[in-house]
PDB file of C-alpha atoms in Angstrom:
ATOM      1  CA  UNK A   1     -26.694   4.908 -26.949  1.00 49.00           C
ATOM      2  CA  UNK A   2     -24.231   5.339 -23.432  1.00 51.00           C
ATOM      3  CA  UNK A   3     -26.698   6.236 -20.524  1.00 54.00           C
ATOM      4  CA  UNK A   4     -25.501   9.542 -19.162  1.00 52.00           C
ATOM      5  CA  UNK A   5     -26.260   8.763 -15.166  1.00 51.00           C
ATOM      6  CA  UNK A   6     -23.862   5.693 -15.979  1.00 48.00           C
ATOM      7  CA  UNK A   7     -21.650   7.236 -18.252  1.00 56.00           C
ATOM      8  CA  UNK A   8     -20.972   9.880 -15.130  1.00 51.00           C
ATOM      9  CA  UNK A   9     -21.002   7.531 -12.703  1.00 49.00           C
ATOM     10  CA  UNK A  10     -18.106   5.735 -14.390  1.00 55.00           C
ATOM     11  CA  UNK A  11     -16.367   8.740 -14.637  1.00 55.00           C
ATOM     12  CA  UNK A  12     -16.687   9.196 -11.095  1.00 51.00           C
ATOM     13  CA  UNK A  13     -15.631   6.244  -9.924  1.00 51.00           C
ATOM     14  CA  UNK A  14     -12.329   6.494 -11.816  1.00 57.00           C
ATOM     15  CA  UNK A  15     -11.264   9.801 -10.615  1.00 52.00           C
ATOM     16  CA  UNK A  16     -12.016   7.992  -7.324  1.00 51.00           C
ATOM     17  CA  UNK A  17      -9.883   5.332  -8.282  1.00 54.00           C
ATOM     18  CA  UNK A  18      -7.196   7.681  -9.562  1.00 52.00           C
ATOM     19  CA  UNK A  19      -7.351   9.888  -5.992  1.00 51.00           C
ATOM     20  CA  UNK A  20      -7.193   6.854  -3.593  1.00 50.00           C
ATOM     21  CA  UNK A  21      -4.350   5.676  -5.644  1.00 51.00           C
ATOM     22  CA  UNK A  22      -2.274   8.254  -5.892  1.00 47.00           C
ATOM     23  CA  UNK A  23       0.714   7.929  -4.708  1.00 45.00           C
ATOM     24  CA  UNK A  24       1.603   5.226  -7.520  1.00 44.00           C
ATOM     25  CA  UNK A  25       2.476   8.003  -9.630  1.00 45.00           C
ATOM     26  CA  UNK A  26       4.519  10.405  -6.965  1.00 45.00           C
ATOM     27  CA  UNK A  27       8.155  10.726  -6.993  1.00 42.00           C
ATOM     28  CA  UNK A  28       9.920   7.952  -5.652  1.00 44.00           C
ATOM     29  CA  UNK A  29      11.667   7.888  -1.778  1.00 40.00           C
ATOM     30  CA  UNK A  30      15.614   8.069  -1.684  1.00 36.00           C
ATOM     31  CA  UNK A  31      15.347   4.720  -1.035  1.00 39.00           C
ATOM     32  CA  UNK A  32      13.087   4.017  -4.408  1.00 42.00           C
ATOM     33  CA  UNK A  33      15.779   6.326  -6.086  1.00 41.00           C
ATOM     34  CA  UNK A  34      18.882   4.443  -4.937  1.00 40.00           C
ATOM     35  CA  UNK A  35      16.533   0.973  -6.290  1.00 43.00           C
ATOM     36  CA  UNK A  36      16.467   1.933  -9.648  1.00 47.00           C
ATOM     37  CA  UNK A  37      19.714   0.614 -10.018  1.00 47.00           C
ATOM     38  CA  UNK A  38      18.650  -2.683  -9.014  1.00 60.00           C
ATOM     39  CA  UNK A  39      20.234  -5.251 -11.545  1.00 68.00           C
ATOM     40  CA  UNK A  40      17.239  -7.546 -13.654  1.00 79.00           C
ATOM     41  CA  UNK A  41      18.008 -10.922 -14.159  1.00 83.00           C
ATOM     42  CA  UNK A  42      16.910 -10.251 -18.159  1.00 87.00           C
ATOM     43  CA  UNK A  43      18.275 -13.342 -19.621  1.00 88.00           C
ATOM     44  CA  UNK A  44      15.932 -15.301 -17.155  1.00 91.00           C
ATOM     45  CA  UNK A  45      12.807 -13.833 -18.935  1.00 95.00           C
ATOM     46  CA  UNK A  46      10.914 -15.936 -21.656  1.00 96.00           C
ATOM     47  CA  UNK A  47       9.806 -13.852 -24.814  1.00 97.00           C
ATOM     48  CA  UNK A  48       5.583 -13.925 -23.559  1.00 96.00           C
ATOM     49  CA  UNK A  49       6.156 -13.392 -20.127  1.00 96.00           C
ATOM     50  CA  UNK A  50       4.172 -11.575 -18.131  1.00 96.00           C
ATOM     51  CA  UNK A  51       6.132  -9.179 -15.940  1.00 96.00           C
ATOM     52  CA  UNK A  52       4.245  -7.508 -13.194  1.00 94.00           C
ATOM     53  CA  UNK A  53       5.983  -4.714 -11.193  1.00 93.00           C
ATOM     54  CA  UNK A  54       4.088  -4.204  -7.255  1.00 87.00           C
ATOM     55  CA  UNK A  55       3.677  -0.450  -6.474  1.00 77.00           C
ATOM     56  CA  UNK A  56       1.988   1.460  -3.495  1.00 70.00           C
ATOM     57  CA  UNK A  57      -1.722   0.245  -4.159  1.00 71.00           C
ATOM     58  CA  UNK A  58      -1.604  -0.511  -7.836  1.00 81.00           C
ATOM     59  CA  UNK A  59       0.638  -3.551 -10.001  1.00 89.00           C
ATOM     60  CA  UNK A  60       1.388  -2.459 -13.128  1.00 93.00           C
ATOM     61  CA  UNK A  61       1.702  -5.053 -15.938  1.00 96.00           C
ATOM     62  CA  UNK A  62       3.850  -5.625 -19.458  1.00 97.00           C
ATOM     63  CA  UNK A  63       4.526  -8.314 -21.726  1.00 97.00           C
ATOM     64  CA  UNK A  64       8.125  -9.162 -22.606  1.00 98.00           C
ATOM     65  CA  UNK A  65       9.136  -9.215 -25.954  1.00 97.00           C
ATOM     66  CA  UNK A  66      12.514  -9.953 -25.801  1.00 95.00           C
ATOM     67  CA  UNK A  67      15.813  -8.358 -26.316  1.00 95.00           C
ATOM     68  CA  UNK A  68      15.010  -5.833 -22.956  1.00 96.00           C
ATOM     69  CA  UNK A  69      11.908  -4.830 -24.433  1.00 97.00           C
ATOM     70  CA  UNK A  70       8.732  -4.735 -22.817  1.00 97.00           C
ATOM     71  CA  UNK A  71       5.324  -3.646 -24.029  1.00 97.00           C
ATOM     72  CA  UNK A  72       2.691  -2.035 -22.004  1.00 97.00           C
ATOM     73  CA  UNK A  73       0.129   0.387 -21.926  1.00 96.00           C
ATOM     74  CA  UNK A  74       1.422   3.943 -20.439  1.00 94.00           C
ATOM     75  CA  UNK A  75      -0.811   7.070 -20.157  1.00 93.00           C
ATOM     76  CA  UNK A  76       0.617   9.591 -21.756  1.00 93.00           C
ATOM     77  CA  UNK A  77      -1.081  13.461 -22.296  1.00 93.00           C
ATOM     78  CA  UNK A  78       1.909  14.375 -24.414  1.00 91.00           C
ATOM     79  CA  UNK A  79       0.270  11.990 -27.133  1.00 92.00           C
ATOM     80  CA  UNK A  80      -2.489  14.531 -27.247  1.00 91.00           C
ATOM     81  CA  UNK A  81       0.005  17.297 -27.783  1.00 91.00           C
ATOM     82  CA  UNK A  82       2.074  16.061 -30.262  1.00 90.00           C
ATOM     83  CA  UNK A  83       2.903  13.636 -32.519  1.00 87.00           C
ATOM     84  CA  UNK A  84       6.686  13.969 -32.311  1.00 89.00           C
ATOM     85  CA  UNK A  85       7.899  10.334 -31.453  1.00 86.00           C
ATOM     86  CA  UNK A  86      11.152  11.666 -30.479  1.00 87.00           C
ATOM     87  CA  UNK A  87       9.530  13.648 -27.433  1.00 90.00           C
ATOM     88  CA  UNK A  88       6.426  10.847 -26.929  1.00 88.00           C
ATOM     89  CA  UNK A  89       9.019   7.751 -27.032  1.00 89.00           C
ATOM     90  CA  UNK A  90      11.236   9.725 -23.653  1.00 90.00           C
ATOM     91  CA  UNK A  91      10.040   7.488 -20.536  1.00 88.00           C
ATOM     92  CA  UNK A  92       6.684   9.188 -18.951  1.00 89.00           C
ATOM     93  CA  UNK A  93       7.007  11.667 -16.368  1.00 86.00           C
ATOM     94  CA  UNK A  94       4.681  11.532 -13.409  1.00 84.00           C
ATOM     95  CA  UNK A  95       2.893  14.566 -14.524  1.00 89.00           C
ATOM     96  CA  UNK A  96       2.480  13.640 -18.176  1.00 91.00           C
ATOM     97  CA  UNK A  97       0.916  10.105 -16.673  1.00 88.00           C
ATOM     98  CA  UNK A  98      -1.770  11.409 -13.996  1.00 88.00           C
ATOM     99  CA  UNK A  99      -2.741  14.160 -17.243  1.00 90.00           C
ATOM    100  CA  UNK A 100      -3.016  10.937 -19.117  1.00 90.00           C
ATOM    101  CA  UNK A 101      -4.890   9.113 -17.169  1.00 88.00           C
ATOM    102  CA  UNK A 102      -7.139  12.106 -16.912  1.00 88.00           C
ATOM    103  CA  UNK A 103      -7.208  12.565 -20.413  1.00 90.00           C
ATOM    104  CA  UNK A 104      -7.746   9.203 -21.085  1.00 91.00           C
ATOM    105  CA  UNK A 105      -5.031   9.310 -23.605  1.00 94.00           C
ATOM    106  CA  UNK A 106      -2.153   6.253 -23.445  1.00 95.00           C
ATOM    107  CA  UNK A 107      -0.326   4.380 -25.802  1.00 96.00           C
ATOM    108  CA  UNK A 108       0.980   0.945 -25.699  1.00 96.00           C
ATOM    109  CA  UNK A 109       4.383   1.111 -26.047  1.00 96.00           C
ATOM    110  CA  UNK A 110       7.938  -0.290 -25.390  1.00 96.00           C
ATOM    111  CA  UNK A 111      10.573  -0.165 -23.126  1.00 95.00           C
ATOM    112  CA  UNK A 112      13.428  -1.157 -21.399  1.00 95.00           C
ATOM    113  CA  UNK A 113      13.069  -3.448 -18.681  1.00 95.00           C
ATOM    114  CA  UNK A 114      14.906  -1.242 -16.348  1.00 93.00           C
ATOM    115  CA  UNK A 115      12.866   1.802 -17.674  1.00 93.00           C
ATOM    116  CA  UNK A 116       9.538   0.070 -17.349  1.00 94.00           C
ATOM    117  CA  UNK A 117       9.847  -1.460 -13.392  1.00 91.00           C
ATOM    118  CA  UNK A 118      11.355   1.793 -12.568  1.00 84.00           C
ATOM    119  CA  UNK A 119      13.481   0.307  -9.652  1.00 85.00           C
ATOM    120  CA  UNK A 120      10.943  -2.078  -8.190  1.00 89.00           C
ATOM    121  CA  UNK A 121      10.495  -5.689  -7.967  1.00 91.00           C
ATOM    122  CA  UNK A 122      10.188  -7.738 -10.880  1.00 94.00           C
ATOM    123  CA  UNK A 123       6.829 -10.746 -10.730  1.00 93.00           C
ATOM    124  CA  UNK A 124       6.993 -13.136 -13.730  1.00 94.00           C
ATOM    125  CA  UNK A 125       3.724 -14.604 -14.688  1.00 93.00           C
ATOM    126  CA  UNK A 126       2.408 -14.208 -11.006  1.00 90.00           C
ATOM    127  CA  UNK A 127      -1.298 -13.685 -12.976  1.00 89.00           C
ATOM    128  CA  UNK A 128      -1.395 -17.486 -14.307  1.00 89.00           C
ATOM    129  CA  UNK A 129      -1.171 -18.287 -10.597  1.00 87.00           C
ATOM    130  CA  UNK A 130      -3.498 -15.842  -9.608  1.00 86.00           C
ATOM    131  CA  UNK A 131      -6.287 -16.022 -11.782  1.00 87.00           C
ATOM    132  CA  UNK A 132      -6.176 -19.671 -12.606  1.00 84.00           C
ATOM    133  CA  UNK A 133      -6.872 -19.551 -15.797  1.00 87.00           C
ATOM    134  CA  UNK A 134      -4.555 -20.874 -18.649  1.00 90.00           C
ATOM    135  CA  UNK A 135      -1.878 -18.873 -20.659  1.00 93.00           C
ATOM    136  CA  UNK A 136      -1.652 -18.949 -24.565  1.00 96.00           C
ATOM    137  CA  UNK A 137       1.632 -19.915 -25.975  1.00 97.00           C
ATOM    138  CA  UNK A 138       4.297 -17.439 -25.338  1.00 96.00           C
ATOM    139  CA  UNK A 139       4.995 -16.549 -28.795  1.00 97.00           C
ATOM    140  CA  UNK A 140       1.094 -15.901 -29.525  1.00 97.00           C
ATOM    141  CA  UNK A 141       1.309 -13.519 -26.507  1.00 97.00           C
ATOM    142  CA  UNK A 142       4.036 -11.743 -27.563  1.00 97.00           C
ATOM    143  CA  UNK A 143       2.273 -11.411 -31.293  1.00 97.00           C
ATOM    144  CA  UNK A 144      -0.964  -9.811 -29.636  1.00 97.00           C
ATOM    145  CA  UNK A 145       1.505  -7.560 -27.926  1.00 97.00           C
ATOM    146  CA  UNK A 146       3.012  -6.340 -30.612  1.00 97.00           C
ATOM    147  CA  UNK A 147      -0.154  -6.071 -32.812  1.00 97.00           C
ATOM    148  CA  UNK A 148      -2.158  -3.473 -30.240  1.00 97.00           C
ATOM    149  CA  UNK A 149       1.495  -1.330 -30.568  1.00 97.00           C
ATOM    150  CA  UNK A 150       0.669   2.200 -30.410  1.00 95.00           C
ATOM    151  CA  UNK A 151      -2.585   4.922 -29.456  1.00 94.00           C
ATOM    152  CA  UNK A 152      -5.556   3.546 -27.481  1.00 94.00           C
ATOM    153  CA  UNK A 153      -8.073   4.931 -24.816  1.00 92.00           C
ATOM    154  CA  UNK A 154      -7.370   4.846 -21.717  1.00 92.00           C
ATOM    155  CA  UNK A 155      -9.729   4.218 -18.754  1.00 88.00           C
ATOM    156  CA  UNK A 156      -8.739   2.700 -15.203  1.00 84.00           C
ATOM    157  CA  UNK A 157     -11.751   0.371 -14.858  1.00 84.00           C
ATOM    158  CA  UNK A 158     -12.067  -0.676 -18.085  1.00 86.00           C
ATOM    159  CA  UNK A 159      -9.192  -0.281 -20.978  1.00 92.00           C
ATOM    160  CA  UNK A 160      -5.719  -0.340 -18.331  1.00 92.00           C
ATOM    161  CA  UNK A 161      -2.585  -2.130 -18.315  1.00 93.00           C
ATOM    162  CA  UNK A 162      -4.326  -5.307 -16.576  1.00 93.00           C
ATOM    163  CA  UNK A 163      -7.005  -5.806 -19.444  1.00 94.00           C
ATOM    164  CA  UNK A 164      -3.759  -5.394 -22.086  1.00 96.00           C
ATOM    165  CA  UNK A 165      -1.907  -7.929 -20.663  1.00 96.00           C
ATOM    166  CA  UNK A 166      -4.734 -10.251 -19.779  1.00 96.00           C
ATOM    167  CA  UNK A 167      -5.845 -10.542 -23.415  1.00 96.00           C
ATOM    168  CA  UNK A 168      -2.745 -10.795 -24.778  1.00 97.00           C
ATOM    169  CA  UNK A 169      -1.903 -13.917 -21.726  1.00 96.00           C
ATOM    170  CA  UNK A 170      -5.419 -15.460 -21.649  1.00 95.00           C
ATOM    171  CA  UNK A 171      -7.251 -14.221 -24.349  1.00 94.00           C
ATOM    172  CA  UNK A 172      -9.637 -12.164 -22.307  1.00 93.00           C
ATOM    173  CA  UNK A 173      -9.412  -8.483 -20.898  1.00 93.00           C
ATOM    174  CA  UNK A 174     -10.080  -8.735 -17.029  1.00 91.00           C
ATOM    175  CA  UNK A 175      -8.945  -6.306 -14.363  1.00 90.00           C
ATOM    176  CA  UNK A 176      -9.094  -7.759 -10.877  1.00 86.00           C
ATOM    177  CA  UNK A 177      -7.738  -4.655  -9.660  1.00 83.00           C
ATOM    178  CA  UNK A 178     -10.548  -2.266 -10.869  1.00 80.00           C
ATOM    179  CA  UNK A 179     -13.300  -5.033 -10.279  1.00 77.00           C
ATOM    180  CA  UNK A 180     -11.438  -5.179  -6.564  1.00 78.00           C
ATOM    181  CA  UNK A 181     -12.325  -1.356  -6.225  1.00 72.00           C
ATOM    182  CA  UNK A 182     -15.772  -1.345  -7.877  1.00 71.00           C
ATOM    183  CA  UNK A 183     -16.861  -3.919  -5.365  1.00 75.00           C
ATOM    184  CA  UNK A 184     -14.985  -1.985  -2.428  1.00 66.00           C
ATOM    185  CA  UNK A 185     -17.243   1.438  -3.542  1.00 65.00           C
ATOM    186  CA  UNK A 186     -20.530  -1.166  -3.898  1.00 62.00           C
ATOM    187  CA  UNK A 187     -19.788  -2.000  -0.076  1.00 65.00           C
ATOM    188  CA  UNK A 188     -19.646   1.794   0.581  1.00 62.00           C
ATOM    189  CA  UNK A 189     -22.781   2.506  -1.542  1.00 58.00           C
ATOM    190  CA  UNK A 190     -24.497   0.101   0.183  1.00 60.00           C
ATOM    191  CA  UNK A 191     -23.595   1.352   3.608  1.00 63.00           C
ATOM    192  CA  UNK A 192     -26.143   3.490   4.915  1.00 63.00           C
ATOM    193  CA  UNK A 193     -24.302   5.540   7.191  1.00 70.00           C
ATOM    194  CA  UNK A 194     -23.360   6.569   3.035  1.00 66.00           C
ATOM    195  CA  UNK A 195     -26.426   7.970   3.254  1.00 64.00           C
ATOM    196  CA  UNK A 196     -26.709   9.687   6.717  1.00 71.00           C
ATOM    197  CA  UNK A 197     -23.138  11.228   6.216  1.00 73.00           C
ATOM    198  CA  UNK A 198     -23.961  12.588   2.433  1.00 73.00           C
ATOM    199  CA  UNK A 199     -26.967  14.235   3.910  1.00 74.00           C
ATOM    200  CA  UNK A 200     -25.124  15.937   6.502  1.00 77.00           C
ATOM    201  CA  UNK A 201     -22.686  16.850   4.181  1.00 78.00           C
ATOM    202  CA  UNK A 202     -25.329  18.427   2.345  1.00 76.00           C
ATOM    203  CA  UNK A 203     -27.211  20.436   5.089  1.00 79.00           C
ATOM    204  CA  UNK A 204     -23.540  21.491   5.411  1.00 80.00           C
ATOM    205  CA  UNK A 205     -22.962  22.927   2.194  1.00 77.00           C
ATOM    206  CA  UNK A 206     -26.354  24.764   2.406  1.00 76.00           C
ATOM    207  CA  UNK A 207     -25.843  26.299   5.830  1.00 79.00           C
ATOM    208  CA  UNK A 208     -22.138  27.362   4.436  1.00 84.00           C
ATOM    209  CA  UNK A 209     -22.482  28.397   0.726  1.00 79.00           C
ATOM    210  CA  UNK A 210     -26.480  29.187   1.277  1.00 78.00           C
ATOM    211  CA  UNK A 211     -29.181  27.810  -0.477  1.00 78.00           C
ATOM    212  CA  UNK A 212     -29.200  27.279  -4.531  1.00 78.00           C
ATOM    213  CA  UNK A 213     -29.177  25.201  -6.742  1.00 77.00           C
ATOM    214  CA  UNK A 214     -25.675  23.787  -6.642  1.00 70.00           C
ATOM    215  CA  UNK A 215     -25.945  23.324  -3.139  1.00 75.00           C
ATOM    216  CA  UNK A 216     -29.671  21.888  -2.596  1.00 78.00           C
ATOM    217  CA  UNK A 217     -30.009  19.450  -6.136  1.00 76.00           C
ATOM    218  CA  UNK A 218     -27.050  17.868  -4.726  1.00 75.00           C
ATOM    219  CA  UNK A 219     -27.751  17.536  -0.881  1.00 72.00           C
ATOM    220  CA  UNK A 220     -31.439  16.288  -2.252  1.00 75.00           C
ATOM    221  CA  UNK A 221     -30.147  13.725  -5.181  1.00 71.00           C
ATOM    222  CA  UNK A 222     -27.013  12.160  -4.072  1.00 70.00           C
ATOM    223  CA  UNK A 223     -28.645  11.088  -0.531  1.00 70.00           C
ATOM    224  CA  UNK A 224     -31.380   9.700  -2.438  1.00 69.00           C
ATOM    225  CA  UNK A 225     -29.473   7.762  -5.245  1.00 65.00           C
ATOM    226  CA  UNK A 226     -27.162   6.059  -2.112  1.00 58.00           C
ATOM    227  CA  UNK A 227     -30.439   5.658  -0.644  1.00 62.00           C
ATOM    228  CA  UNK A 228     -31.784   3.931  -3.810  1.00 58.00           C
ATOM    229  CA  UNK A 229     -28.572   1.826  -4.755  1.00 53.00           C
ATOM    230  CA  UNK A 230     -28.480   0.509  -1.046  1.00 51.00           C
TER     231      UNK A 230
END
């Protein structure tokens, strides 16, 4: 049985997640525009690779398949919606992602190359370097690839692109990314000016919106929760 303090907590922490990283999913510069055309060196790319595209604050991760296909796992609300494959399959939109990723409905799915880095910068295998750890055989990668093919949940600290494309490379899902974060809002929690500036806060919200429940359970708990965590 999921604890619900826990259970809210996570939920928390990925809208967090999905606020400070927001500008991942807005529309592209003129300069990001006029990138898109960049020209990808496909024939240079191993069936099994991992290709790993840098954005604002986030990577985003696939596993090439060959033939300018890449799989990877895309949030997608329209999968809610519908089950028309001839409007899901279209590439993602930034609004149909960030209602995905709120939604926590994505699919894995493939693309083109060019549709999939979206202009940017193309790492190969950067995560073998990274993490240290060793890969599978290219062809087994591929083959878990192409065996997770279609709906999954979606969550971006546990079930993302990273954990896809780290079990299909290494056998085990692992986000550094979302770990990365989680430890950055531990060093927050544990702050105790956390704790002096949530208390203010509160007092604030009394003195503003007047005293009730929604204003004083909140200015009460929350101080005393980053109190307790700290």
């Amino acid at each position: 049985m999921k604890n619900p303090m826990l259970e809210a907590l996570s939920q928390l922490l990925e809208k967090l997640l999905l606020i400070s990283n927001f500008k991942l999913f807005s529309s592209g510069t003129p300069a990001e525009d006029k990138a898109r055309n960049n020209f990808y060196e496909i024939s240079s790319f191993l069936r099994g690779d991992v290709l790993e595209v840098p954005r604002t604050h986030l990577t985003h991760y696939g596993i090439y398949l060959g033939d300018n296909r890449v799989a990877h796992m895309m949030p997608d609300i329209l999968l809610a919606l519908t089950s028309d494959k001839g409007r899901t399959q279209k590439v993602v939109s930034n609004k149909r992602l960030i209602l995905g990723v709120i939604g926590r409905v994505a699919s894995i799915r493939v693309d083109t190359v060019e549709d999939f880095a979206y202009g940017a910068d193309i790492l190969v295998n950067h995560l073998d370097k990274s993490l240290k750890k060793k890969a599978l055989l290219n062809e087994e990668v591929a083959q878990r690839a192409e065996k997770l093919l279609g709906m999954t949940p979606y969550s971006l600290l546990w079930n993302n692109c990273e954990h896809f494309v780290t079990y299909c490379r290494f056998g085990t899902p692992i986000s550094p990314q979302a770990d990365k974060f989680c430890e950055n809002v531990k060093i927050i929690i544990r702050d105790q000016r956390s704790v002096l500036a949530s208390a203010v806060l509160g007092l604030a919200s009394i003195f503003c919106l007047g005293l009730a429940s929604y204003t004083t359970l909140p200015a009460i708990f929350i101080p005393f929760f980053l109190w307790m965590a700290g």
